[in-house]
Coordinates of C-alpha atoms in Angstrom, one line a residue:
Chain A
M47 CA 0.0 0.0 0.0
S48 CA 2.5 2.4 1.0
V49 CA 4.8 1.3 -2.1
A50 CA 1.9 2.0 -4.5
L51 CA 1.2 5.4 -3.0
S52 CA 4.9 6.3 -3.1
R53 CA 5.0 5.1 -6.8
C54 CA 1.9 7.2 -7.5
L55 CA 3.4 10.3 -5.8
C56 CA 6.6 9.8 -7.6
R57 CA 4.7 9.6 -11.1
V58 CA 2.8 12.6 -10.2
L59 CA 5.9 14.6 -9.4
S60 CA 7.6 13.5 -12.3
R61 CA 4.7 14.4 -14.6
Q62 CA 4.7 17.8 -12.9
T63 CA 8.3 18.2 -13.5
A64 CA 8.5 17.1 -17.0
P65 CA 6.0 19.6 -18.4
S66 CA 7.6 22.5 -16.4
S67 CA 11.1 21.6 -17.8
F68 CA 9.6 21.4 -21.2
L69 CA 7.9 24.8 -20.9
L70 CA 10.9 26.3 -19.6
G71 CA 12.8 24.8 -22.6
E72 CA 10.2 26.3 -24.9
H73 CA 10.3 29.5 -23.4
H74 CA 13.9 29.6 -23.8
H75 CA 13.5 28.9 -27.5
A76 CA 10.8 31.6 -28.0
V77 CA 12.9 34.3 -26.7
Q78 CA 15.6 33.4 -29.2
S79 CA 13.8 33.7 -32.6
P80 CA 10.2 34.9 -32.7
W81 CA 9.9 34.0 -36.7
F82 CA 10.3 30.3 -36.1
A83 CA 7.8 30.0 -33.2
P84 CA 6.4 26.5 -32.9
V85 CA 2.7 25.8 -33.2
R86 CA 2.1 25.3 -29.5
T87 CA 3.4 28.9 -28.8
L88 CA 1.4 30.8 -31.4
K89 CA -0.8 32.3 -29.1
T90 CA 1.9 33.9 -27.0
S91 CA 4.2 35.1 -29.9
A92 CA 4.6 38.9 -30.2
P93 CA 2.9 40.4 -33.3
L94 CA -0.4 38.3 -32.7
R95 CA -0.8 39.4 -29.2
A96 CA -2.0 42.9 -30.6
E97 CA -5.6 43.5 -31.5
P98 CA -6.7 42.7 -35.2
K99 CA -7.0 45.7 -37.6
K100 CA -10.5 47.1 -38.4
K101 CA -11.0 46.6 -42.2
K102 CA -14.8 46.6 -42.2
K103 CA -15.7 50.0 -43.6
V104 CA -13.2 50.3 -46.4
D105 CA -13.7 47.0 -47.9
P106 CA -17.4 46.8 -48.4
R107 CA -17.3 50.3 -50.1
R108 CA -14.6 49.1 -52.5
E109 CA -16.7 46.1 -53.3
Q110 CA -19.8 48.4 -53.9
T111 CA -18.0 50.5 -56.2
L112 CA -16.5 47.6 -58.2
K113 CA -20.0 46.1 -58.6
E114 CA -21.4 49.5 -59.8
R115 CA -18.8 49.8 -62.5
M116 CA -19.4 46.3 -63.6
R117 CA -23.3 47.0 -63.8
K118 CA -22.8 50.2 -65.9
K119 CA -20.5 48.3 -68.3
L120 CA -23.1 45.6 -68.7
K121 CA -25.7 48.1 -69.3
K122 CA -23.8 49.7 -72.0
L123 CA -23.2 46.3 -73.7
E124 CA -26.9 45.6 -73.6
K125 CA -28.0 48.9 -75.1
V126 CA -26.5 47.8 -78.5
A127 CA -29.3 46.4 -80.6
P128 CA -29.1 42.7 -81.3
E129 CA -28.1 41.5 -84.7
F130 CA -31.0 40.6 -87.2
I131 CA -31.4 36.9 -87.9
P132 CA -30.8 36.5 -91.6
I133 CA -33.7 35.1 -93.7
E134 CA -32.1 32.2 -95.5
D135 CA -34.8 32.1 -98.2
L136 CA -34.2 35.8 -99.3
I137 CA -30.5 35.4 -99.7
T138 CA -29.6 34.0 -103.1
P139 CA -26.7 31.5 -102.6
A140 CA -23.6 32.6 -104.6
K141 CA -23.5 29.3 -106.5
Y142 CA -26.6 30.2 -108.4
L143 CA -25.1 33.3 -109.7
D144 CA -22.7 31.2 -111.9
E145 CA -22.8 31.7 -115.6
T146 CA -22.6 28.1 -116.5
R147 CA -26.1 27.5 -115.0
K148 CA -28.0 29.7 -117.5
R149 CA -30.2 27.7 -120.1
S150 CA -29.9 28.6 -123.5
A151 CA -33.1 30.8 -124.2
P152 CA -35.3 28.9 -126.6
R153 CA -36.7 31.0 -129.6
L154 CA -40.5 30.7 -129.7
S155 CA -42.3 30.9 -133.0
F156 CA -44.9 33.5 -133.6
E157 CA -47.7 31.1 -133.4
E158 CA -46.5 29.7 -130.0
S159 CA -46.1 33.1 -128.4
E160 CA -49.6 34.1 -129.8
G161 CA -51.0 30.8 -128.5
R162 CA -49.6 31.4 -125.1
A163 CA -51.0 34.8 -124.8
L164 CA -54.5 33.8 -126.0
L165 CA -54.4 30.9 -123.5
L166 CA -53.6 33.3 -120.7
K167 CA -56.5 35.5 -121.5
E168 CA -58.8 32.4 -121.8
W169 CA -57.6 31.1 -118.3
C170 CA -58.2 34.8 -117.0
R171 CA -61.8 34.4 -118.1
Y172 CA -62.3 30.9 -116.8
K173 CA -60.9 31.7 -113.4
Q174 CA -63.2 34.9 -113.2
E175 CA -66.3 32.8 -114.0
Q176 CA -65.3 30.3 -111.4
H177 CA -64.8 32.9 -108.8
M178 CA -68.2 34.7 -109.5
A179 CA -70.0 31.3 -109.2
E180 CA -68.2 30.8 -105.9
V181 CA -69.3 34.1 -104.6
Q182 CA -72.9 33.7 -105.9
A183 CA -73.2 30.3 -104.3
V184 CA -72.0 31.6 -100.9
E185 CA -74.4 34.6 -101.1
L186 CA -77.3 32.2 -101.9
S187 CA -76.4 29.9 -99.0
L188 CA -76.2 33.0 -96.6
E189 CA -79.6 34.2 -97.7
A190 CA -81.0 30.7 -97.1
Q191 CA -79.6 30.8 -93.5
R192 CA -81.1 34.3 -92.9
E193 CA -84.5 33.2 -94.0
A194 CA -84.3 30.1 -91.8
L195 CA -83.5 32.2 -88.8
E196 CA -86.2 34.5 -89.5
E197 CA -88.7 31.8 -89.6
L198 CA -87.4 30.3 -86.4
K199 CA -87.8 33.7 -84.9
L200 CA -91.3 33.7 -85.7
E201 CA -91.9 30.2 -84.2
S202 CA -90.2 30.6 -80.9
E203 CA -87.7 33.2 -79.2
E204 CA -86.3 30.6 -77.0
L205 CA -85.1 28.4 -79.9
Y206 CA -83.9 31.3 -81.8
Q207 CA -81.7 32.5 -79.0
A208 CA -80.3 29.0 -78.6
A209 CA -79.4 29.0 -82.4
L210 CA -77.8 32.3 -82.2
K211 CA -75.4 31.1 -79.6
P212 CA -71.8 30.2 -80.8
D213 CA -70.7 26.7 -80.7
P214 CA -67.4 26.7 -78.5
L215 CA -66.6 23.0 -79.3
L216 CA -66.6 23.5 -83.1
F217 CA -63.1 25.2 -83.2
P218 CA -60.3 24.3 -83.8
F219 CA -61.8 22.5 -86.9
T220 CA -59.4 20.4 -89.1
H221 CA -60.0 18.3 -92.2
D222 CA -57.4 16.9 -94.4
G223 CA -57.8 18.0 -97.8
P224 CA -58.1 15.9 -101.1
V225 CA -55.1 13.7 -102.2
Y226 CA -54.2 12.5 -105.6
T227 CA -54.9 8.8 -105.1
P228 CA -57.0 7.4 -102.5
P229 CA -55.3 5.9 -99.3
K230 CA -54.2 2.4 -99.3
S231 CA -55.5 0.4 -96.5
K232 CA -52.8 -1.5 -94.5
Y233 CA -49.9 0.5 -96.1
E234 CA -46.7 0.5 -94.3
A235 CA -44.6 3.4 -94.9
P236 CA -41.0 3.0 -95.2
D237 CA -38.9 4.5 -92.2
G238 CA -37.4 7.8 -93.1
K239 CA -34.1 9.1 -91.7
Y240 CA -32.9 12.4 -92.1
N241 CA -30.1 14.8 -90.9
N242 CA -31.5 18.0 -89.8
I243 CA -29.1 20.8 -90.8
T244 CA -31.0 23.9 -90.3
K245 CA -29.0 26.9 -88.8
V246 CA -30.4 27.8 -85.4
Y247 CA -29.7 31.4 -84.6
T248 CA -29.8 32.8 -81.0
Q249 CA -30.2 36.4 -80.3
Chain B
M292 CA -73.6 38.5 -87.2
A293 CA -74.6 41.6 -85.4
A294 CA -75.8 43.7 -88.4
P295 CA -78.0 40.9 -89.9
C296 CA -79.5 40.4 -86.5
R297 CA -80.7 44.0 -86.3
R298 CA -82.1 43.9 -89.7
M299 CA -83.8 40.6 -89.0
A300 CA -85.2 42.0 -85.8
S301 CA -86.8 45.0 -87.4
R302 CA -88.2 42.9 -90.4
S303 CA -89.5 40.2 -88.1
L304 CA -91.3 42.8 -85.9
L305 CA -93.2 44.1 -89.0
Q306 CA -93.8 40.5 -90.0
F307 CA -94.9 39.8 -86.6
L308 CA -97.5 42.5 -86.5
S309 CA -98.7 42.1 -90.0
C310 CA -99.1 38.2 -89.5
F311 CA -101.1 38.9 -86.5
S312 CA -103.5 41.3 -88.3
R313 CA -104.0 38.5 -90.7
T314 CA -104.5 35.5 -88.5
A315 CA -106.8 37.1 -86.0
V316 CA -108.5 34.3 -84.2
G317 CA -110.0 36.3 -81.6
N318 CA -106.8 36.6 -79.6
V319 CA -105.8 39.8 -81.2
G320 CA -106.2 41.8 -78.0
F321 CA -103.8 39.3 -76.1
R322 CA -101.1 39.3 -78.8
Q323 CA -101.0 43.0 -79.2
F324 CA -100.6 43.4 -75.4
S325 CA -97.7 40.9 -75.3
S326 CA -96.0 42.6 -78.2
T327 CA -95.6 45.8 -76.2
S328 CA -94.7 44.1 -72.9
V329 CA -91.2 44.7 -71.7
C330 CA -90.9 42.4 -68.6
R331 CA -88.9 39.2 -69.4
A332 CA -91.1 36.9 -67.4
T333 CA -94.2 37.8 -69.4
L334 CA -92.0 37.3 -72.6
M335 CA -91.3 33.7 -71.4
T336 CA -94.7 32.9 -70.7
Q337 CA -95.6 34.6 -73.9
S338 CA -93.1 32.2 -75.9
V339 CA -94.7 29.2 -74.4
T340 CA -98.1 30.2 -75.1
E341 CA -97.0 31.3 -78.6
R342 CA -95.4 28.0 -79.3
A343 CA -98.5 26.2 -78.0
R344 CA -100.7 28.4 -80.4
S345 CA -98.4 28.2 -83.4
P346 CA -100.0 26.2 -86.1
W347 CA -96.6 24.9 -87.5
T348 CA -95.1 21.5 -86.3
L349 CA -91.3 21.8 -86.1
M350 CA -89.0 19.3 -87.4
A351 CA -85.1 19.3 -87.8
A352 CA -83.1 17.6 -90.6
V353 CA -79.5 17.0 -91.1
C354 CA -77.6 17.6 -94.3
L355 CA -74.6 15.3 -93.7
Q356 CA -71.8 15.9 -96.2
R357 CA -68.8 13.6 -97.1
F358 CA -66.0 15.8 -98.5
P359 CA -64.2 14.7 -101.4
V360 CA -61.3 12.2 -100.8
I361 CA -59.3 12.7 -103.9
S362 CA -58.7 15.7 -106.2
A363 CA -61.0 16.2 -109.2
D364 CA -59.8 15.6 -112.7
C365 CA -58.6 18.8 -114.6
T366 CA -60.9 20.2 -117.1
P367 CA -59.4 20.5 -120.7
I368 CA -58.5 24.1 -120.2
E369 CA -56.9 23.4 -116.8
Q370 CA -54.7 20.7 -118.5
Q371 CA -53.6 23.0 -121.3
F372 CA -52.8 25.8 -118.9
R373 CA -50.8 23.4 -116.5
Q374 CA -48.8 22.2 -119.5
M375 CA -48.0 25.8 -120.8
M376 CA -47.0 26.9 -117.1
R377 CA -44.6 23.9 -116.7
Q378 CA -43.0 24.8 -120.1
M379 CA -42.6 28.5 -119.2
E380 CA -41.2 27.8 -115.8
L381 CA -38.7 25.3 -117.2
E382 CA -37.5 28.0 -119.8
K383 CA -37.1 30.7 -117.1
S384 CA -35.2 28.4 -114.7
L385 CA -31.6 28.0 -114.0
L386 CA -29.8 24.4 -114.4
S387 CA -30.1 22.4 -111.2
D388 CA -27.1 20.5 -109.7
H389 CA -28.4 17.2 -111.0
E390 CA -28.7 18.6 -114.7
L391 CA -25.1 20.0 -114.5
R392 CA -23.9 16.6 -113.4
L393 CA -25.7 15.0 -116.2
L394 CA -23.9 17.4 -118.6
E395 CA -20.6 16.9 -117.3
D396 CA -21.0 13.1 -117.4
A397 CA -22.2 13.3 -121.0
E398 CA -19.0 15.4 -121.9
R399 CA -16.6 13.1 -120.1
M400 CA -18.0 10.2 -121.9
S401 CA -17.6 11.8 -125.2
R402 CA -14.1 12.8 -124.3
K403 CA -13.2 9.2 -123.2
Q404 CA -14.3 8.0 -126.6
A405 CA -12.1 10.2 -128.4
D406 CA -8.8 8.9 -129.6
D407 CA -6.4 11.3 -127.7
Y408 CA -7.9 10.8 -124.2
D409 CA -5.6 11.4 -121.3
S410 CA -7.1 10.0 -118.1
D411 CA -4.9 12.0 -115.9
Q412 CA -6.4 15.3 -117.2
D413 CA -9.8 14.5 -115.4
G414 CA -9.8 15.7 -111.8
D415 CA -10.3 13.2 -108.9
L416 CA -14.0 12.7 -109.2
G417 CA -14.3 9.3 -107.2
D418 CA -17.9 8.2 -106.8
Q419 CA -19.2 10.3 -109.8
E420 CA -17.3 8.2 -112.3
I421 CA -18.7 5.0 -110.8
V422 CA -22.3 6.0 -110.5
L423 CA -23.4 8.2 -113.3
A424 CA -26.3 10.7 -112.9
Q425 CA -28.2 8.7 -115.4
D426 CA -27.8 5.7 -113.4
L427 CA -29.2 7.4 -110.5
E428 CA -32.2 8.5 -112.6
D429 CA -32.9 4.9 -113.8
S430 CA -32.8 3.6 -110.1
W431 CA -35.3 6.2 -109.0
E432 CA -37.6 5.4 -111.9
Q433 CA -37.4 1.6 -111.0
K434 CA -38.4 2.6 -107.4
L435 CA -41.4 4.5 -108.5
K436 CA -42.5 1.6 -110.7
S437 CA -42.4 -0.8 -107.9
F438 CA -44.9 1.1 -105.9
Q439 CA -48.5 0.6 -106.8
P440 CA -51.0 3.3 -105.7
T441 CA -54.7 2.6 -105.4
P442 CA -56.5 3.4 -108.7
R443 CA -58.3 6.8 -108.6
V444 CA -61.6 5.7 -110.3
T445 CA -63.3 2.4 -109.7
A446 CA -66.3 2.0 -111.8
D447 CA -67.9 -0.6 -109.6
A448 CA -67.7 1.5 -106.4
D449 CA -69.4 4.2 -108.3
E450 CA -72.4 2.3 -109.1
D451 CA -73.2 1.3 -105.5
L452 CA -75.3 4.1 -104.2
T453 CA -75.1 2.9 -100.5
S454 CA -71.4 2.7 -100.3
L455 CA -69.3 5.7 -99.0
E456 CA -66.4 4.9 -101.5
R457 CA -68.3 5.9 -104.5
C458 CA -67.3 9.2 -106.4
L459 CA -64.4 10.0 -104.4
A460 CA -63.7 13.1 -106.2
D461 CA -67.1 14.8 -105.3
S462 CA -68.9 15.6 -102.2
L463 CA -71.8 13.1 -101.2
F464 CA -74.9 13.9 -99.3
L465 CA -76.9 11.5 -97.3
L466 CA -80.6 10.8 -98.1
A467 CA -83.0 8.6 -96.4
E468 CA -86.3 7.3 -97.3
Q469 CA -88.9 8.1 -94.5
Q470 CA -92.6 7.9 -94.2
V471 CA -94.1 11.3 -94.8
G472 CA -97.8 11.8 -94.4
G473 CA -99.2 9.3 -96.9
G474 CA -96.3 7.5 -98.4
K475 CA -92.5 7.1 -98.4
L476 CA -90.3 9.8 -99.8
W477 CA -86.6 10.4 -100.2
L478 CA -85.3 13.3 -98.3
L479 CA -82.6 14.4 -95.9
P480 CA -83.0 12.5 -92.8
Q481 CA -85.5 14.5 -90.4
T482 CA -87.2 14.0 -87.1
R483 CA -89.9 15.8 -85.1
W484 CA -88.9 18.4 -82.6
Q485 CA -89.6 17.7 -78.9
D486 CA -90.2 20.0 -76.0
G487 CA -87.1 20.9 -74.0
E488 CA -84.4 20.4 -76.5
T489 CA -82.8 22.8 -79.0
L490 CA -83.2 22.3 -82.9
R491 CA -79.5 21.1 -83.1
Q492 CA -80.2 18.3 -80.6
T493 CA -83.1 17.1 -82.8
A494 CA -81.0 17.2 -85.8
E495 CA -78.5 15.1 -83.9
R496 CA -81.2 12.6 -83.1
A497 CA -82.3 12.6 -86.8
L498 CA -78.9 11.2 -87.8
P499 CA -79.5 7.5 -88.6
A500 CA -77.3 5.6 -86.2
A501 CA -75.3 3.7 -88.9
G502 CA -72.0 3.9 -87.3
L503 CA -71.8 7.6 -88.7
K504 CA -69.7 10.3 -86.9
A505 CA -70.7 13.7 -87.6
T506 CA -69.5 17.3 -86.7
F507 CA -72.1 19.7 -86.7
L508 CA -71.2 23.1 -88.0
G509 CA -72.7 25.5 -85.5
N510 CA -76.1 25.9 -83.7
A511 CA -78.0 27.9 -86.4
P512 CA -80.1 26.3 -89.2
C513 CA -78.6 26.7 -92.7
G514 CA -82.2 26.6 -94.5
V515 CA -85.9 26.1 -93.9
Y516 CA -88.5 24.3 -95.8
K517 CA -92.2 24.9 -94.9
Y518 CA -95.1 23.3 -96.5
K519 CA -98.9 23.4 -95.7
L520 CA -100.8 20.1 -95.2
P521 CA -103.5 19.5 -97.8
K522 CA -106.7 21.2 -96.8
A523 CA -108.2 17.9 -95.6
A524 CA -105.5 17.3 -93.2
R525 CA -105.5 20.7 -91.6
T526 CA -106.8 21.1 -88.2
E527 CA -107.1 24.0 -85.9
S528 CA -103.7 23.5 -84.3
T529 CA -101.7 22.3 -87.4
V530 CA -101.5 24.1 -90.7
G531 CA -98.3 22.8 -91.8
T532 CA -94.7 21.8 -91.1
K533 CA -91.4 23.7 -90.9
V534 CA -88.2 21.9 -91.5
F535 CA -85.0 23.4 -90.4
F536 CA -82.0 22.0 -91.9
F537 CA -78.5 21.8 -90.1
K538 CA -75.2 21.1 -91.7
A539 CA -72.9 18.5 -90.7
V540 CA -69.5 17.1 -91.8
L541 CA -68.8 13.4 -91.7
S542 CA -65.8 12.7 -89.7
D543 CA -64.2 9.2 -90.3
S544 CA -67.0 6.7 -90.1
G545 CA -66.5 3.4 -88.1
P546 CA -67.6 0.1 -89.4
P547 CA -71.1 0.6 -91.1
A548 CA -73.9 -0.9 -89.0
A549 CA -77.1 -2.0 -90.6
P550 CA -79.3 1.0 -91.1
D551 CA -83.0 0.9 -90.1
A552 CA -84.2 3.0 -93.1
P553 CA -82.8 2.7 -96.6
L554 CA -80.0 5.3 -97.0
L555 CA -78.1 6.4 -99.9
W556 CA -75.1 8.7 -100.8
A557 CA -75.8 11.0 -103.7
K558 CA -73.8 13.8 -105.5
K559 CA -75.5 17.2 -105.9
S560 CA -76.2 16.5 -109.6
E561 CA -78.1 13.2 -108.6
L562 CA -80.1 14.8 -105.9
Q563 CA -82.7 15.8 -108.5
R564 CA -83.6 12.2 -109.1
Y565 CA -84.7 11.6 -105.8
L566 CA -86.0 14.8 -104.2
K567 CA -89.4 16.4 -104.9
P568 CA -88.9 19.6 -106.9
A569 CA -90.0 22.2 -104.3
Y570 CA -87.8 20.5 -101.7
M571 CA -85.2 20.4 -104.2
M572 CA -85.3 24.1 -104.9
T573 CA -84.8 24.8 -101.2
V574 CA -82.0 22.3 -100.6
D575 CA -80.2 23.4 -103.7
R576 CA -79.5 26.8 -102.1
F577 CA -77.4 25.7 -99.2
I578 CA -75.9 22.6 -100.6
L579 CA -72.5 23.8 -101.9
S580 CA -70.4 21.4 -104.0
L581 CA -67.7 23.7 -105.0

């Protein structure tokens, strides 16, 4: 018991003396060269013991001025009008201005040119008749509708009002127009692969 | 729509008053009072009583149209003009890449056949020498020939009046044979109006349920046909009938179910064979086959 106690005491004393000697040694070193202070004595080295400098006011102001300058530059850049996107269809590609592409102009006989002029006039007359017939047919059908609505009004006001209401479900109305040959039943169209080379412009 | 409404309103008012002066059946006093009333409630009751007193029975009919499936054949002048335009456009055009290639190939062939031909003079053309433009044209023609389109005109289908596949180049209109008065008549499918429904709903009912899907074009009728019953059949309440027509377009029809009444699809030119003359005159106005 006493031996254990003495051993503990010895250990404690040795522990106490070791760090003290260590510290003394360290202190000794610190006094010698402040630039090479080891990590453990950073808190106690000379320059860091003073209060830190107050940079709060100057820095935010500098940052703000920088930001404002950047914003002004951006605004100046944005004010420039954006470039127009070129319309590909209206620009004649250079390869079509080549001389070798021109056809030899055929010389038409007098009868041929006369025939063409007369055919154009006949066509004009034909189209005019077609158009007048169309317009007349549409006017007739409108008249028929007007009369129908009149008769309906004579019959009952309620039905007349219901007839005047627009139909919201009618539009959008689509119908595929006539084709040259009627559709084939059970026709499997071949797969079409294509490379899309259209140029996409961004403004 | 606003302008014609106003015109119609003023005209119908005059007709209204004139018609009442003509058909005075002892209720003149009541009608004149109702024509000057402003309150909506009285107008509503007036409309009900008017309906009850009107001597005309209302019916709604549907004019179902199937649009043409293929383009019509060109008239002789159209064919001539088309040919002329093609020629003129060809004359005014420039040579295309394919045509230039054809010309170059022909020139090269003629030079090859000449005696003093130096193959080094020709540039490095690679594929163009192996596959000539003419060969390409031939291969394209072969491909076209291997495709068989459906024939435009089938004489057999045209004869069958009940099939929808007849006369693909014209619009067809649906006719039904219905019992009217004494006997059976061919007319646009019609049915009687019932209380509580709009005329368009009546027209939708009139459509024979033979697997036909129709899109009605609006709520307004497109025409009216009114006829007075023969004097023997006239009673106090019924003088005649007014038939209102509604236009509808046939959307793709499903498998045809067996119809109750005999139906047929007729072109505008064939309608005259089946419809009565007076009816035909009214229907002719709004049936457009342009």
